[in-house]
Short mmCIF file of C-alpha atoms in Angstrom, two decimals:
data_model
loop_
_atom_site.label_atom_id
_atom_site.label_comp_id
_atom_site.label_asym_id
_atom_site.label_seq_id
_atom_site.Cartn_x
_atom_site.Cartn_y
_atom_site.Cartn_z
CA UNK A 12 36.38 31.16 57.95
CA UNK A 13 39.08 33.72 57.33
CA UNK A 14 40.53 35.45 60.20
CA UNK A 15 43.69 37.58 61.02
CA UNK A 16 45.03 37.66 64.71
CA UNK A 17 47.14 40.28 65.98
CA UNK A 18 47.64 39.31 69.64
CA UNK A 19 49.29 42.68 70.78
CA UNK A 20 47.02 45.49 71.25
CA UNK A 21 49.79 47.91 72.42
CA UNK A 22 53.50 47.80 72.24
CA UNK A 23 56.09 50.24 73.64
CA UNK A 24 59.32 50.09 72.49
CA UNK A 25 62.60 52.47 72.95
CA UNK A 26 63.65 54.67 69.99
CA UNK A 27 66.53 52.76 68.59
CA UNK A 28 65.46 49.04 69.48
CA UNK A 29 64.27 46.58 67.50
CA UNK A 30 60.58 45.78 66.59
CA UNK A 31 58.35 42.70 66.15
CA UNK A 32 54.95 43.06 65.45
CA UNK A 33 53.04 39.55 65.47
CA UNK A 34 50.44 38.41 62.87
CA UNK A 35 48.58 35.07 62.59
CA UNK A 36 45.79 34.39 60.04
CA UNK A 37 43.66 31.54 59.22
CA UNK A 38 42.86 31.13 55.52
CA UNK A 39 41.94 27.94 53.26
CA UNK A 40 44.07 28.87 50.59
CA UNK A 41 47.57 30.50 49.96
CA UNK A 42 46.92 33.78 51.60
CA UNK A 43 47.86 37.13 49.98
CA UNK A 44 49.29 39.03 53.06
CA UNK A 45 49.56 42.73 53.84
CA UNK A 46 50.95 45.09 56.42
CA UNK A 47 49.52 48.45 56.57
CA UNK A 48 50.42 51.36 58.87
CA UNK A 49 47.90 54.11 60.08
CA UNK A 50 48.69 57.59 61.56
CA UNK A 51 45.84 59.32 63.91
CA UNK A 52 43.13 60.67 61.83
CA UNK A 53 44.48 59.20 58.55
CA UNK A 54 43.71 56.49 56.22
CA UNK A 55 46.14 53.23 55.75
CA UNK A 56 49.43 53.33 53.80
CA UNK A 57 50.89 49.96 52.64
CA UNK A 58 54.05 48.89 54.22
CA UNK A 59 54.56 45.71 52.46
CA UNK A 60 52.93 42.61 51.05
CA UNK A 61 53.52 39.05 50.24
CA UNK A 62 52.00 37.28 47.26
CA UNK A 63 54.44 34.30 46.38
CA UNK A 64 58.15 33.76 46.25
CA UNK A 65 60.99 34.64 48.89
CA UNK A 66 59.18 34.65 52.32
CA UNK A 67 60.95 37.40 53.49
CA UNK A 68 60.02 40.80 52.00
CA UNK A 69 61.02 44.05 52.42
CA UNK A 70 58.92 46.91 52.80
CA UNK A 71 58.88 50.73 52.84
CA UNK A 72 60.44 52.90 55.93
CA UNK A 73 63.25 49.95 56.62
CA UNK A 74 60.26 47.35 57.58
CA UNK A 75 60.47 43.70 56.55
CA UNK A 76 58.03 40.64 57.24
CA UNK A 77 58.45 37.04 57.00
CA UNK A 78 55.83 34.65 55.89
CA UNK A 79 55.86 31.31 58.03
CA UNK A 80 53.29 28.80 56.43
CA UNK A 81 53.98 26.24 59.45
CA UNK A 82 53.16 28.81 61.81
CA UNK A 83 50.29 30.84 59.75
CA UNK A 84 52.24 33.99 60.58
CA UNK A 85 53.31 37.10 59.02
CA UNK A 86 55.35 39.03 61.56
CA UNK A 87 56.35 42.56 60.88
CA UNK A 88 60.09 43.51 61.88
CA UNK A 89 62.25 46.43 62.14
CA UNK A 90 65.69 46.65 63.49
CA UNK A 91 66.05 50.01 64.62
CA UNK A 92 62.64 51.91 65.50
CA UNK A 93 62.21 55.77 64.97
CA UNK A 94 59.66 58.03 66.82
CA UNK A 95 58.07 58.95 63.64
CA UNK A 96 57.04 55.10 63.60
CA UNK A 97 54.57 55.34 66.60
CA UNK A 98 51.09 54.65 64.76
CA UNK A 99 48.86 51.85 64.45
CA UNK A 100 49.82 48.79 62.37
CA UNK A 101 47.20 46.30 60.62
CA UNK A 102 47.90 42.93 59.34
CA UNK A 103 45.50 41.90 56.38
CA UNK A 104 44.90 38.80 54.21
CA UNK A 105 43.42 39.32 50.98
CA UNK A 106 41.25 36.77 48.92
CA UNK A 107 42.94 35.28 45.90
CA UNK A 108 40.77 37.47 43.91
CA UNK A 109 41.48 40.48 45.99
CA UNK A 110 37.42 41.27 46.42
CA UNK A 111 37.82 40.82 50.29
CA UNK A 112 40.28 41.62 52.73
CA UNK A 113 40.29 40.81 56.52
CA UNK A 114 42.22 43.11 58.86
CA UNK A 115 43.50 42.14 62.25
CA UNK A 116 42.36 44.24 65.24
CA UNK A 117 45.46 46.45 64.86
CA UNK A 118 48.72 46.97 67.14
CA UNK A 119 49.18 50.49 68.51
CA UNK A 120 52.87 51.16 68.62
CA UNK A 121 54.35 53.67 71.12
CA UNK A 122 58.07 54.95 70.85
CA UNK A 123 59.84 56.06 73.92
CA UNK A 124 62.46 58.76 73.47
CA UNK B 95 51.57 54.15 44.19
CA UNK B 96 47.95 54.90 43.40
CA UNK B 97 45.90 57.75 44.79
CA UNK B 98 42.85 57.58 46.45
CA UNK B 99 41.26 60.77 47.66
CA UNK B 100 38.24 61.31 50.06
CA UNK B 101 35.98 64.22 50.87
CA UNK B 102 35.26 65.68 53.50
CA UNK B 103 37.87 64.76 56.06
CA UNK B 104 35.68 66.10 58.60
CA UNK B 105 31.98 66.59 58.97
CA UNK B 106 29.71 67.43 61.90
CA UNK B 107 25.93 67.40 61.16
CA UNK B 108 22.74 67.59 63.30
CA UNK B 109 20.78 64.41 64.13
CA UNK B 110 18.29 63.23 61.32
CA UNK B 111 20.23 64.82 58.54
CA UNK B 112 22.00 63.24 55.81
CA UNK B 113 25.56 63.28 54.85
CA UNK B 114 27.56 62.16 51.78
CA UNK B 115 31.10 61.33 51.55
CA UNK B 116 33.03 61.06 48.49
CA UNK B 117 35.74 58.61 47.31
CA UNK B 118 37.91 59.30 44.20
CA UNK B 119 40.54 57.38 42.52
CA UNK B 120 42.51 60.17 41.30
CA UNK B 121 44.94 58.35 38.89
CA UNK B 122 43.33 55.23 37.67
CA UNK B 123 39.87 53.65 37.26
CA UNK B 124 38.78 51.40 40.08
CA UNK B 125 35.46 49.16 39.04
CA UNK B 126 35.52 48.24 42.45
CA UNK B 127 35.54 50.23 45.65
CA UNK B 128 35.21 49.48 49.07
CA UNK B 129 33.82 51.37 52.13
CA UNK B 130 35.23 50.60 55.57
CA UNK B 131 33.87 51.79 59.10
CA UNK B 132 36.41 52.04 62.04
CA UNK B 133 35.18 52.47 65.28
CA UNK B 134 37.37 54.07 68.04
CA UNK B 135 40.72 51.65 68.93
CA UNK B 136 39.26 49.04 66.59
CA UNK B 137 40.03 47.59 63.37
CA UNK B 138 38.39 48.18 60.01
CA UNK B 139 34.77 46.69 59.38
CA UNK B 140 33.97 46.17 55.74
CA UNK B 141 30.48 47.63 55.12
CA UNK B 142 30.25 47.09 51.37
CA UNK B 143 31.82 46.74 48.14
CA UNK B 144 30.94 49.48 45.50
CA UNK B 145 30.51 48.32 41.95
CA UNK B 146 30.77 50.63 39.03
CA UNK B 147 27.35 50.41 37.27
CA UNK B 148 25.75 48.02 39.67
CA UNK B 149 24.30 47.63 42.95
CA UNK B 150 26.58 47.73 45.81
CA UNK B 151 27.17 44.26 47.77
CA UNK B 152 26.71 45.19 51.40
CA UNK B 153 28.17 42.80 54.52
CA UNK B 154 25.65 41.10 56.61
CA UNK B 155 24.50 43.47 59.21
CA UNK B 156 24.93 46.61 57.41
CA UNK B 157 21.70 48.56 56.57
CA UNK B 158 21.48 49.16 52.78
CA UNK B 159 18.93 52.36 53.31
CA UNK B 160 20.91 53.62 56.04
CA UNK B 161 24.13 53.64 54.05
CA UNK B 162 23.44 54.49 50.60
CA UNK B 163 26.39 53.84 48.08
CA UNK B 164 26.68 54.80 44.55
CA UNK B 165 29.27 54.11 42.26
CA UNK B 166 28.50 56.18 39.34
CA UNK B 167 31.85 56.31 37.45
CA UNK B 168 35.18 54.71 37.35
CA UNK B 169 36.63 57.06 39.65
CA UNK B 170 33.95 57.73 41.97
CA UNK B 171 32.01 56.38 44.63
CA UNK B 172 29.70 57.94 47.50
CA UNK B 173 28.44 56.95 50.75
CA UNK B 174 25.45 58.66 52.10
CA UNK B 175 24.74 58.40 55.50
CA UNK B 176 20.90 59.00 55.36
CA UNK B 177 19.20 60.35 58.80
CA UNK B 178 22.01 60.38 60.75
CA UNK B 179 22.21 59.53 64.57
CA UNK B 180 24.92 59.82 66.79
CA UNK B 181 25.48 56.21 66.62
CA UNK B 182 26.47 56.76 63.24
CA UNK B 183 29.44 58.80 64.48
CA UNK B 184 32.54 56.91 63.33
CA UNK B 185 35.63 57.21 61.09
CA UNK B 186 34.55 55.86 57.50
CA UNK B 187 37.38 54.90 55.25
CA UNK B 188 37.21 54.08 51.35
CA UNK B 189 39.48 51.98 49.22
CA UNK B 190 40.11 51.08 45.97
CA UNK B 191 42.07 48.42 44.04
CA UNK B 192 44.19 49.10 41.14
CA UNK B 193 43.26 46.65 38.16
CA UNK B 194 46.89 46.75 36.91
CA UNK B 195 48.43 46.46 39.90
CA UNK B 196 49.39 43.67 42.14
CA UNK B 197 46.11 43.65 44.27
CA UNK B 198 46.62 45.41 47.12
CA UNK B 199 44.21 48.32 48.36
CA UNK B 200 44.78 52.02 48.25
CA UNK B 201 43.33 53.58 50.94
CA UNK B 202 41.64 57.25 51.25
CA UNK B 203 42.46 59.56 54.26
CA UNK B 204 39.31 58.78 55.87
CA UNK B 205 36.24 60.92 56.73
CA UNK B 206 35.22 61.60 60.42
CA UNK B 207 31.79 62.02 60.82
CA UNK B 208 30.14 63.34 64.18
CA UNK B 209 26.71 63.74 64.52
CA UNK B 210 25.28 65.99 67.29
#
């Protein structure tokens, strides 16, 4: 069965520090992978996506993610976190026809000044 | 990117009443829209897939008669929570897939329902 695991429920980093949010997936075929960010009381905004090709993908707001098939992972990274990055981040796997998406449980990011 | 809009953003209603939430794709036509429910501090739970011109497909455990979905046009899907109870209080989010795009979902702003 398809599933997405985000092992870290909460993460706190200092402003300016680097960030890595973990995501592991279980999917029988080639996965389509996404990272979304949700600010409090808001919908979700797409940060980046991976369909094929270069396994290191660049997204908006300085985020990047690397697809590692051998580890079934799609971790999100940012070299230097800004206070405005504080939000909740969701990793998702989409079926090949995009008819269903499976979301991880989310990681809440706090940024210390 | 494509824009999906939900209305209302906040709604408070009395127990036993019905509430309608609208989801619109503003700059594209969406034959398929998705309705999610998000409990506090939890991830999104897919409730149903809304198909334009046909019946919605509900996920297991979601009551069809409780959560009525109508996708009457290519730009509008509605979710009606019928005979609402306090346990229906939640954050409801819709999304749509842009047909010509690369397949990602575009999300509405969400609708916070509080049933008193």
